[in-house]
Coordinates of C-alpha atoms in Angstrom, one line a residue:
Chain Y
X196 CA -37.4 121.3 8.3
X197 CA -33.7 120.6 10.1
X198 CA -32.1 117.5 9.0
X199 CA -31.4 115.2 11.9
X200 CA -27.7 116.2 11.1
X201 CA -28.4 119.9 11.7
X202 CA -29.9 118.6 14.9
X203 CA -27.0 116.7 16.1
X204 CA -24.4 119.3 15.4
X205 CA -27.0 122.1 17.7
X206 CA -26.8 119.8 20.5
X207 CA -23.4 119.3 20.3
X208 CA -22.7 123.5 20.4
X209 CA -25.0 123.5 23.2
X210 CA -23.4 120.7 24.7
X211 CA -19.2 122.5 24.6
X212 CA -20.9 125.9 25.6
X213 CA -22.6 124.1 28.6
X214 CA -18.9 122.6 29.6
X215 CA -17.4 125.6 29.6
X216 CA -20.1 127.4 31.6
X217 CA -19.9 124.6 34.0
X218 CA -15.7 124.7 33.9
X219 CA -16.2 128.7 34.7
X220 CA -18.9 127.8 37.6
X221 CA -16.1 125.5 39.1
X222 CA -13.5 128.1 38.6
X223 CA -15.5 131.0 40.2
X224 CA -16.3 129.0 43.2
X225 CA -12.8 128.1 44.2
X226 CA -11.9 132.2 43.7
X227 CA -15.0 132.6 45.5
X228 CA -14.0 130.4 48.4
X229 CA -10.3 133.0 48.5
X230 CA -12.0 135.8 48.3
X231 CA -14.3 135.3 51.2
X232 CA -10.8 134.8 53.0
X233 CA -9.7 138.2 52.7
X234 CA -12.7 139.9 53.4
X235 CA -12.6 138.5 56.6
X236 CA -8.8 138.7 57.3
X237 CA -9.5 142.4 56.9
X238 CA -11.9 142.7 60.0
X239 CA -9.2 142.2 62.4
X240 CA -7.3 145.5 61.5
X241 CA -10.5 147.5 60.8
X242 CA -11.6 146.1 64.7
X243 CA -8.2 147.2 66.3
X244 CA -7.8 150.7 64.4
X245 CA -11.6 151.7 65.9
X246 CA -10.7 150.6 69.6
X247 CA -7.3 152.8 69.0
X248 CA -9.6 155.6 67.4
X249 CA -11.9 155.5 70.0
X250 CA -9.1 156.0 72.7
X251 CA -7.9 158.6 71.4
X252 CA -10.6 160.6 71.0
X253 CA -10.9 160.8 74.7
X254 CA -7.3 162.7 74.4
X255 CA -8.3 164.8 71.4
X256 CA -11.5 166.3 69.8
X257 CA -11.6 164.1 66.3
X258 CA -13.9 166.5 64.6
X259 CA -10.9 168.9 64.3
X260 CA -9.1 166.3 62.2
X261 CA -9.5 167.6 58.6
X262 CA -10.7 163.8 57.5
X263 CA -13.2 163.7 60.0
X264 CA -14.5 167.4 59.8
X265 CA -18.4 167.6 58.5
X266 CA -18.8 170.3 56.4
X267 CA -21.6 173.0 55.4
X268 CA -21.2 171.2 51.9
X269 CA -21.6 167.2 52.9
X270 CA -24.5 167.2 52.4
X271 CA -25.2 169.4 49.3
X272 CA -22.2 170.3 48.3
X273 CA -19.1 168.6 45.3
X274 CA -19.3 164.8 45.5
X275 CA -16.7 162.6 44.6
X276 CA -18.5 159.2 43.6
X277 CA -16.1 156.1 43.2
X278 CA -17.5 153.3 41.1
X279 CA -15.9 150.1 41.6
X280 CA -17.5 147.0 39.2
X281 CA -15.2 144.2 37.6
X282 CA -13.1 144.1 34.6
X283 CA -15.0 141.1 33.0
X284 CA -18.4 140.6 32.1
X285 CA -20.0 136.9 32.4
X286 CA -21.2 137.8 35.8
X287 CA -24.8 138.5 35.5
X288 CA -26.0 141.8 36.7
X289 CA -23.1 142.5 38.4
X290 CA -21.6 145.1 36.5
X291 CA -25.1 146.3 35.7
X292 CA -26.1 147.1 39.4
X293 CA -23.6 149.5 40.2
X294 CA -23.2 151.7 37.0
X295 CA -27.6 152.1 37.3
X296 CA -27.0 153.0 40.9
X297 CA -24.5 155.8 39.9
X298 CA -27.3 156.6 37.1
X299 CA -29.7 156.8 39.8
X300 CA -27.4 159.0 42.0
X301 CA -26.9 161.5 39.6
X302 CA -30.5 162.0 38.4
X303 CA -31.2 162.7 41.9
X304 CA -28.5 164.6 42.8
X305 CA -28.3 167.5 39.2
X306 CA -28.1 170.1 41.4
X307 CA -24.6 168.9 42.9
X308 CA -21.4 169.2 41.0
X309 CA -20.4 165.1 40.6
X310 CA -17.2 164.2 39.7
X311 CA -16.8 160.2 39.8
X312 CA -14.2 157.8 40.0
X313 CA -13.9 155.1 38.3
X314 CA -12.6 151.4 39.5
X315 CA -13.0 148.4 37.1
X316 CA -13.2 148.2 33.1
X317 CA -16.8 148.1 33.3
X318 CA -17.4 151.2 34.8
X319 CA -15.0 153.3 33.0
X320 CA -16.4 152.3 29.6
X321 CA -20.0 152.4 30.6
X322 CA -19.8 155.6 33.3
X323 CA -17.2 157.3 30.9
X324 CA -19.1 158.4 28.1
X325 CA -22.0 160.1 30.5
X326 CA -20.3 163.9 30.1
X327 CA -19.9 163.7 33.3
X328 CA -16.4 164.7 34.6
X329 CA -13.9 161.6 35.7
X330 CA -11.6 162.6 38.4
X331 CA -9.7 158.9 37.7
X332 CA -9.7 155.8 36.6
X333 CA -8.1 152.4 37.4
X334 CA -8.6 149.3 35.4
X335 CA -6.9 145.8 35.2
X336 CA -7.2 145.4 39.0
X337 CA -4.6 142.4 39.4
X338 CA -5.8 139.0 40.8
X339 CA -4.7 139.7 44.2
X340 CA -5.8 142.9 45.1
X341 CA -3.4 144.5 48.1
X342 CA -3.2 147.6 50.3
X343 CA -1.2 149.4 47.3
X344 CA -4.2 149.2 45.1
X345 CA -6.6 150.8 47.7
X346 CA -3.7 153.4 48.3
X347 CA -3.6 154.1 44.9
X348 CA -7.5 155.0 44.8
X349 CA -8.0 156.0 48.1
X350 CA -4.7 158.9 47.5
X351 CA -6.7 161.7 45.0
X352 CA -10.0 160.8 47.0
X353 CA -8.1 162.1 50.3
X354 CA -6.6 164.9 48.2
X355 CA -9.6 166.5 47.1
X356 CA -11.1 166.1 49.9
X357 CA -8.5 168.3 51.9
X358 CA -8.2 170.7 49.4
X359 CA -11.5 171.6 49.4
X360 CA -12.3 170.4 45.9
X361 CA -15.0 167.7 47.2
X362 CA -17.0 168.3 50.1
X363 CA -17.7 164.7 50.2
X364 CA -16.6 161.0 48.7
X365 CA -18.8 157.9 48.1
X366 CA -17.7 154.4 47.4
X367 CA -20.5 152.6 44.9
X368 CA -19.9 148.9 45.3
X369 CA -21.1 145.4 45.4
X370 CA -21.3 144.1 48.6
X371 CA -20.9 140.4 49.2
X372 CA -24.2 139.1 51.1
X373 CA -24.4 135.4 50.4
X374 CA -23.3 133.4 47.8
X375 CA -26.8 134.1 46.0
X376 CA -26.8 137.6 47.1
X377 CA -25.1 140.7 46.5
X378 CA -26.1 144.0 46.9
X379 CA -24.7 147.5 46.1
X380 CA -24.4 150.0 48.8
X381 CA -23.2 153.4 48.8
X382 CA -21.6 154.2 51.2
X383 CA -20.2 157.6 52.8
X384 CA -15.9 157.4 52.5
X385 CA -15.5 161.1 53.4
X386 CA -15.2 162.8 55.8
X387 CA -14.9 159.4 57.0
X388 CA -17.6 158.1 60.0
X389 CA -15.9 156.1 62.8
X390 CA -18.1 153.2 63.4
X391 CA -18.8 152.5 66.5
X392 CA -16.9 150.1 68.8
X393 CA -18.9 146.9 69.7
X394 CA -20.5 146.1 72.7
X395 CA -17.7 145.4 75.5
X396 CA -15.3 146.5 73.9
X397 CA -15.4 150.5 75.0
X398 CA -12.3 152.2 74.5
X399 CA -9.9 151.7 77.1
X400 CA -9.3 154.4 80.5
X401 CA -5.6 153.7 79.7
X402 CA -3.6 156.8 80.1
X403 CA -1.5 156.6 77.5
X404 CA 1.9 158.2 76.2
X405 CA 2.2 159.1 72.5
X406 CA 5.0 159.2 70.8
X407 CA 5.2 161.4 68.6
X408 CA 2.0 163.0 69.7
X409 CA -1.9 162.2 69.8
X410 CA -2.6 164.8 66.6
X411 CA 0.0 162.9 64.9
X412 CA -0.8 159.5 65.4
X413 CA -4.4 160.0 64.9
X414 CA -3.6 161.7 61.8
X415 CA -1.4 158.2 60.8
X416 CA -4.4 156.1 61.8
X417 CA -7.2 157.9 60.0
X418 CA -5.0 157.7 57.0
X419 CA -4.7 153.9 56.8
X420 CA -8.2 153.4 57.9
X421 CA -9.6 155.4 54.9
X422 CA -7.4 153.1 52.8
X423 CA -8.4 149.8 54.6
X424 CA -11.9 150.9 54.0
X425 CA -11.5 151.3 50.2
X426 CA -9.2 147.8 50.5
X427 CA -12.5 146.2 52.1
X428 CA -14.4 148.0 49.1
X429 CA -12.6 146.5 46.7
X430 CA -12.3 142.6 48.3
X431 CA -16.2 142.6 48.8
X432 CA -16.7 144.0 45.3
X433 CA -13.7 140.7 44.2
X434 CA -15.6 137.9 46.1
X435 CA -19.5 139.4 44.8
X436 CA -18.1 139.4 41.9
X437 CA -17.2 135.8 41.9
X438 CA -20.7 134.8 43.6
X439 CA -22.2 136.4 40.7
X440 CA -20.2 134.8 38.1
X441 CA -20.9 131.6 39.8
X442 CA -24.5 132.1 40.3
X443 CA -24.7 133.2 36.6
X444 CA -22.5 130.2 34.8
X445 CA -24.7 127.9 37.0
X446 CA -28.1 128.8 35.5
X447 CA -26.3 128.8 31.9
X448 CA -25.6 125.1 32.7
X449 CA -28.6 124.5 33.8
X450 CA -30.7 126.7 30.8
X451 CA -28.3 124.4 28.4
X452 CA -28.8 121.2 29.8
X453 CA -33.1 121.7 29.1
X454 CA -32.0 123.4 25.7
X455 CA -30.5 120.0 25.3
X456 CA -32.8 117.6 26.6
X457 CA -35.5 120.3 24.2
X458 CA -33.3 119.3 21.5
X459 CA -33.1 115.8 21.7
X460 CA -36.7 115.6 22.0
X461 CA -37.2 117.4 18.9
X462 CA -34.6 115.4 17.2
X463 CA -36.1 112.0 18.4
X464 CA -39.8 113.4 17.0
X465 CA -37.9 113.8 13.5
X466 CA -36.5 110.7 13.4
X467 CA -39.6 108.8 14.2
X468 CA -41.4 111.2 12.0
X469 CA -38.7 109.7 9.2
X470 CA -38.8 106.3 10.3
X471 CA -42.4 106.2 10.1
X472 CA -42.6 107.9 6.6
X473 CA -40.0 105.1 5.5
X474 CA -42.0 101.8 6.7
X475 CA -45.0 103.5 5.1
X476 CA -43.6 103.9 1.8
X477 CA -42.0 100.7 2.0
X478 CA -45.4 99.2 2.8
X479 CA -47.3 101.0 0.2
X480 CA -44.2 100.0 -2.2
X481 CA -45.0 96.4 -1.5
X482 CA -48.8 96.6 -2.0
X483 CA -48.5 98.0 -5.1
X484 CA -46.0 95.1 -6.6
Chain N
X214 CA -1.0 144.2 91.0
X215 CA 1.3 141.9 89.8
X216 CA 3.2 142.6 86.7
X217 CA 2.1 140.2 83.6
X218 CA 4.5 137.5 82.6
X219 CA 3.7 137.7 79.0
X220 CA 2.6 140.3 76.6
X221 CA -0.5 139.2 74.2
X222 CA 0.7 140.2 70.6
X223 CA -1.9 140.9 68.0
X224 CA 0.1 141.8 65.3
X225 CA -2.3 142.9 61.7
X226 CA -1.7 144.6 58.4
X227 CA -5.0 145.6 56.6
X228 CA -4.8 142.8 54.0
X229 CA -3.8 140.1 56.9
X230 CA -3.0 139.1 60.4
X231 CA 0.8 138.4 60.8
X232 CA 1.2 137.2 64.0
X233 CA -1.0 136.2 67.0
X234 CA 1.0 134.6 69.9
X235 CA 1.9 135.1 73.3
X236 CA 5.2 136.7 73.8
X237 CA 8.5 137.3 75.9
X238 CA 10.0 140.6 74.9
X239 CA 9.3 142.7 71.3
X240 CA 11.3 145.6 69.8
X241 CA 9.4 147.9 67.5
X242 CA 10.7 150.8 64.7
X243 CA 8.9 153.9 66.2
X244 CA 9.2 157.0 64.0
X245 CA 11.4 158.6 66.8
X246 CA 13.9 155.2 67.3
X247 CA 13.5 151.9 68.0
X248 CA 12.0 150.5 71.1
X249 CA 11.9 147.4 73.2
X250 CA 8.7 146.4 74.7
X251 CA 9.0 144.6 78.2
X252 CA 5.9 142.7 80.1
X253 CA 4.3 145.8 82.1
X254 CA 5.4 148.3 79.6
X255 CA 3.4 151.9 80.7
X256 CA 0.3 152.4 77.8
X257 CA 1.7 154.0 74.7
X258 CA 0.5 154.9 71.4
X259 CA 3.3 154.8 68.6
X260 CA 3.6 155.9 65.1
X261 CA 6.0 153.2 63.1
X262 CA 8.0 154.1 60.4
X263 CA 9.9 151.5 58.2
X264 CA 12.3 149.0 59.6
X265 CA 12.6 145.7 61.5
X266 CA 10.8 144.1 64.5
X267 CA 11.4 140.7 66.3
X268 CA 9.6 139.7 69.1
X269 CA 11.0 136.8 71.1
X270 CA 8.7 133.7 72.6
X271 CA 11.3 131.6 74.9
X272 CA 14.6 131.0 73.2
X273 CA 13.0 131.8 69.7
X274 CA 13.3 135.0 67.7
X275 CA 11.3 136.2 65.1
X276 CA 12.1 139.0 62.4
X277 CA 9.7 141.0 61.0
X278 CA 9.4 144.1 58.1
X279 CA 6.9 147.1 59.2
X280 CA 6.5 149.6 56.3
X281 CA 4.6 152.4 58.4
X282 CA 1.5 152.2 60.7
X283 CA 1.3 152.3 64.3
X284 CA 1.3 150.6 67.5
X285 CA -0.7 150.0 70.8
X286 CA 1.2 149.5 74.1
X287 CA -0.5 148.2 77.1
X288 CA 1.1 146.2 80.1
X289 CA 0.0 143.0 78.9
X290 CA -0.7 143.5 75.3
X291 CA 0.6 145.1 72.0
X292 CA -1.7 145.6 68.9
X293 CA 0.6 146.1 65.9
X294 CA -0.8 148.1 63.2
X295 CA 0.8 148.0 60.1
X296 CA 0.5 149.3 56.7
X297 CA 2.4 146.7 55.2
X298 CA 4.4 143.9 56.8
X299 CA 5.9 140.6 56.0
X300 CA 7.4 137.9 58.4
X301 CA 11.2 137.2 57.5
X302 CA 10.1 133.8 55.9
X303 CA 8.1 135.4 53.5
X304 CA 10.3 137.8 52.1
X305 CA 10.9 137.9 48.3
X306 CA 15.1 138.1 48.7
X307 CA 15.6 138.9 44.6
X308 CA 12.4 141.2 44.6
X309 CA 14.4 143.0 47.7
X310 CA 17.7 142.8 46.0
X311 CA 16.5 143.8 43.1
X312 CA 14.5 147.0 44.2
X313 CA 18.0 148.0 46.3
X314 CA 19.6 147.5 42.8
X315 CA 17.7 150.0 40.7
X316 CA 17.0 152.4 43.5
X317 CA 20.7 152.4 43.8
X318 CA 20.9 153.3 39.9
X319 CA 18.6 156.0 40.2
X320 CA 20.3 157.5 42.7
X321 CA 23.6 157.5 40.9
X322 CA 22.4 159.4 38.2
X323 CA 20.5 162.8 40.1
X324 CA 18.8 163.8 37.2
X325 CA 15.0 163.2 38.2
X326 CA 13.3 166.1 39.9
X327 CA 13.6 165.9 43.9
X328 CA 10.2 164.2 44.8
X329 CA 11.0 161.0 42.3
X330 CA 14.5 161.1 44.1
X331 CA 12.9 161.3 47.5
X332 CA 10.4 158.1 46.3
X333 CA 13.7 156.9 45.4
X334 CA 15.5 157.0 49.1
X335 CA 11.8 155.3 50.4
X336 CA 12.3 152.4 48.1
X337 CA 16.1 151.8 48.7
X338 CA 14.8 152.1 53.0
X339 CA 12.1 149.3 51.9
X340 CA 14.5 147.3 50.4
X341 CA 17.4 147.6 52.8
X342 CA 14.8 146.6 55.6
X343 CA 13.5 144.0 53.9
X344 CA 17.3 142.4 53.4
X345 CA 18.1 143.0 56.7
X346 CA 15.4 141.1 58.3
X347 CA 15.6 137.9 55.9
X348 CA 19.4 137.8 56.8
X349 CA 19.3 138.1 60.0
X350 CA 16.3 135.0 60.1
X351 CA 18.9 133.3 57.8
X352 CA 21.9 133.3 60.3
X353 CA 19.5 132.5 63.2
X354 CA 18.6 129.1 60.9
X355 CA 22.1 128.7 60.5
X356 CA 23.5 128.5 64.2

């Protein structure tokens, strides 16, 4: 049986672990709170870019723009999948989500030649040792995440796409639903789907002049919206992330605090339990004298 | 119809917005020279390359960088779509400096292969641009 010393020095471990949960819940909620922030201050380039996109394909036929050209293979054919989880763990089933979603991917897709990309120190020790070939990988995402990260993930995605290598790319990511809620999507990057412009916002009869030309500026816009796509990737995977360390470092405090109270309980038993066996010995002690 | 009076800016990198305001008169770096932008302007879709832009709201001027992207032109209204951009105030001067610095280096000594000395030229573009808008929002302050 403990000794009510053992029992004191458990509930104070439980007690500094359950601080530090409860520091990293307040921590990941403020980060959360930023996060959110630039998701959203994303939307109003991604909104612009489409109205320009769809005004221009009035003036040109988009299909024949490499990015945007469907291929015999898109559906069947090489796939480049990009898995983006965090660098840290502490997060729930963050992590976990995304690298059994590429599992899942590739045991239904043996028949297609898979290379995979991978974004996030999770992923690249977890989705590394599968055998199956990595294209890149790009860990220690700083804490700001800017358009020259995306670049730099979006760049050999675009390559391979335009020389032929891939027939296809796919982000993997964690999408931020709710602060309770995150999901992973896949979702198609190449050859990259225009979404559709929102109700009342058609794309405008202007007749416009381009300068240089339309081929060239649609070639400049498809370019940065590939790249704003994988930056929206990577800030909703940043802000799920922190929804999911938060939601995870809350039930810790709150699994501690009734480990505590379990503890105390058990610890108050044991000292009544002594108390009790002291009066009685002191009681027989006296009847005996 | 009557020409507008003002041109709507909507100004946007894909990390931020920059700028959202009503405006006066804006000139832009387009990949063929830089243009001004007048209320009533005729529709035009622009390529950017990297360089300055101010756009002017009464007697004020602002200064901006544009690394790249594009721009929409419409009589009343100019959507700025840039790669990367910063507004004067927010320039890092001794990040700037210092990139001009060891670009400068490199260049001295051509012994890299031609496509590090062409990322070379980029930088020391970035970094000039970047200097020259944060001095010339410096002298306005000054008057």
């Amino acid at each position: 049986m403990p000794s009510l010393i053992d029992m004191r020095r458990r509930i104070r471990a439980v007690k500094s672990t359950q601080q530090i949960t409860k520091a990293m819940k307040m921590v990941a909620a403020s980060k959360l709170r930023r996060a959110q922030e630039r998701v959203i201050a994303t939307r109003p380039f991604a909104g612009q870019a489409r109205q320009v996109l769809a005004s221009i394909a009035s003036r040109v036929d988009p299909a024949a723009h490499p990015l945007l050209a469907r291929r015999a293979g898109t559906e069947t054919g090489a796939t480049l999948l990009i898995a983006i989880s965090a660098d840290r763990g502490l997060c729930g089933s963050f992590n976990t989500n995304v690298i059994k979603t590429v599992g899942s991917v590739l045991r239904e897709n043996t028949e297609r030649p898979i290379s995979l990309g991978l974004v996030g120190r999770k992923s690249r020790d977890f989705l590394g040792r599968r055998g199956v070939p990595v294209r890149f990988d790009y860990v220690n995402l700083p804490k700001v995440i800017t358009y020259a990260e995306a670049e730099a993930i979006a760049n050999p995605a675009v390559s391979d796409f335009i020389e032929g290598k891939v027939d296809s790319v796919h982000l993997i990511y964690n999408e931020f639903k709710s602060v309770i809620a995150q999901k992973v999507v896949v979702e198609q990057l190449l050859p990259f789907v225009p979404e559709p412009v929102a109700e009342g916002q058609g794309p405008r009869t202007a007749e416009y002049l381009f300068e240089p030309s339309p081929e060239r500026i649609l070639d400049v816009l498809l370019q940065r919206l590939v790249v704003a796509q994988v930056l929206r990737a990577l800030l909703e995977s940043n802000a799920a992330f922190f929804a999911a360390q938060m939601t995870a470092m809350d039930a810790a405090t709150r699994n501690s605090r009734e480990m505590m109270d379990s503890l105390t309980l058990y610890m108050n038993k044991l000292r009544q339990a002594a108390i009790t066996r002291e009066i009685i010995e002191v009681v027989s002690g006296s009847q005996v004298s | 119809m009557a020409l507008p009076t003002h041109i709507r800016l909507e100004f946007v990198t894909p990390e931020r917005a920059i700028a959202h305001d009503e405006v006066d008169e804006l000139q832009l770096p387009g990949e063929e020279g830089a243009f001004g932008v007048l209320p009533g302007h005729a529709p035009l879709l622009a390529a950017l390359r990297t360089g300055e832009m101010w756009y002017r709201k009464g007697g004020d001027v602002h200064y901006a960088f544009i690394d790249g992207g594009f721009a929409e032109v419409l009589p009343d209204r100019v959507s700025i779509m840039a790669q990367v951009a910063e507004r004067a105030e927010d320039i890092d001067l001794q990040r700037a400096e210092a990139a001009k610095l060891r670009a400068e280096n490199r260049l001295s000594r051509p012994t890299a292969a031609d496509a590090d000395a062409e990322r070379t030229r980029i930088a020391m573009l970035r970094a000039i641009a970047r200097l020259s808008v944060a001095q010339r929002s410096r002298q306005r302050h000054h008057h």
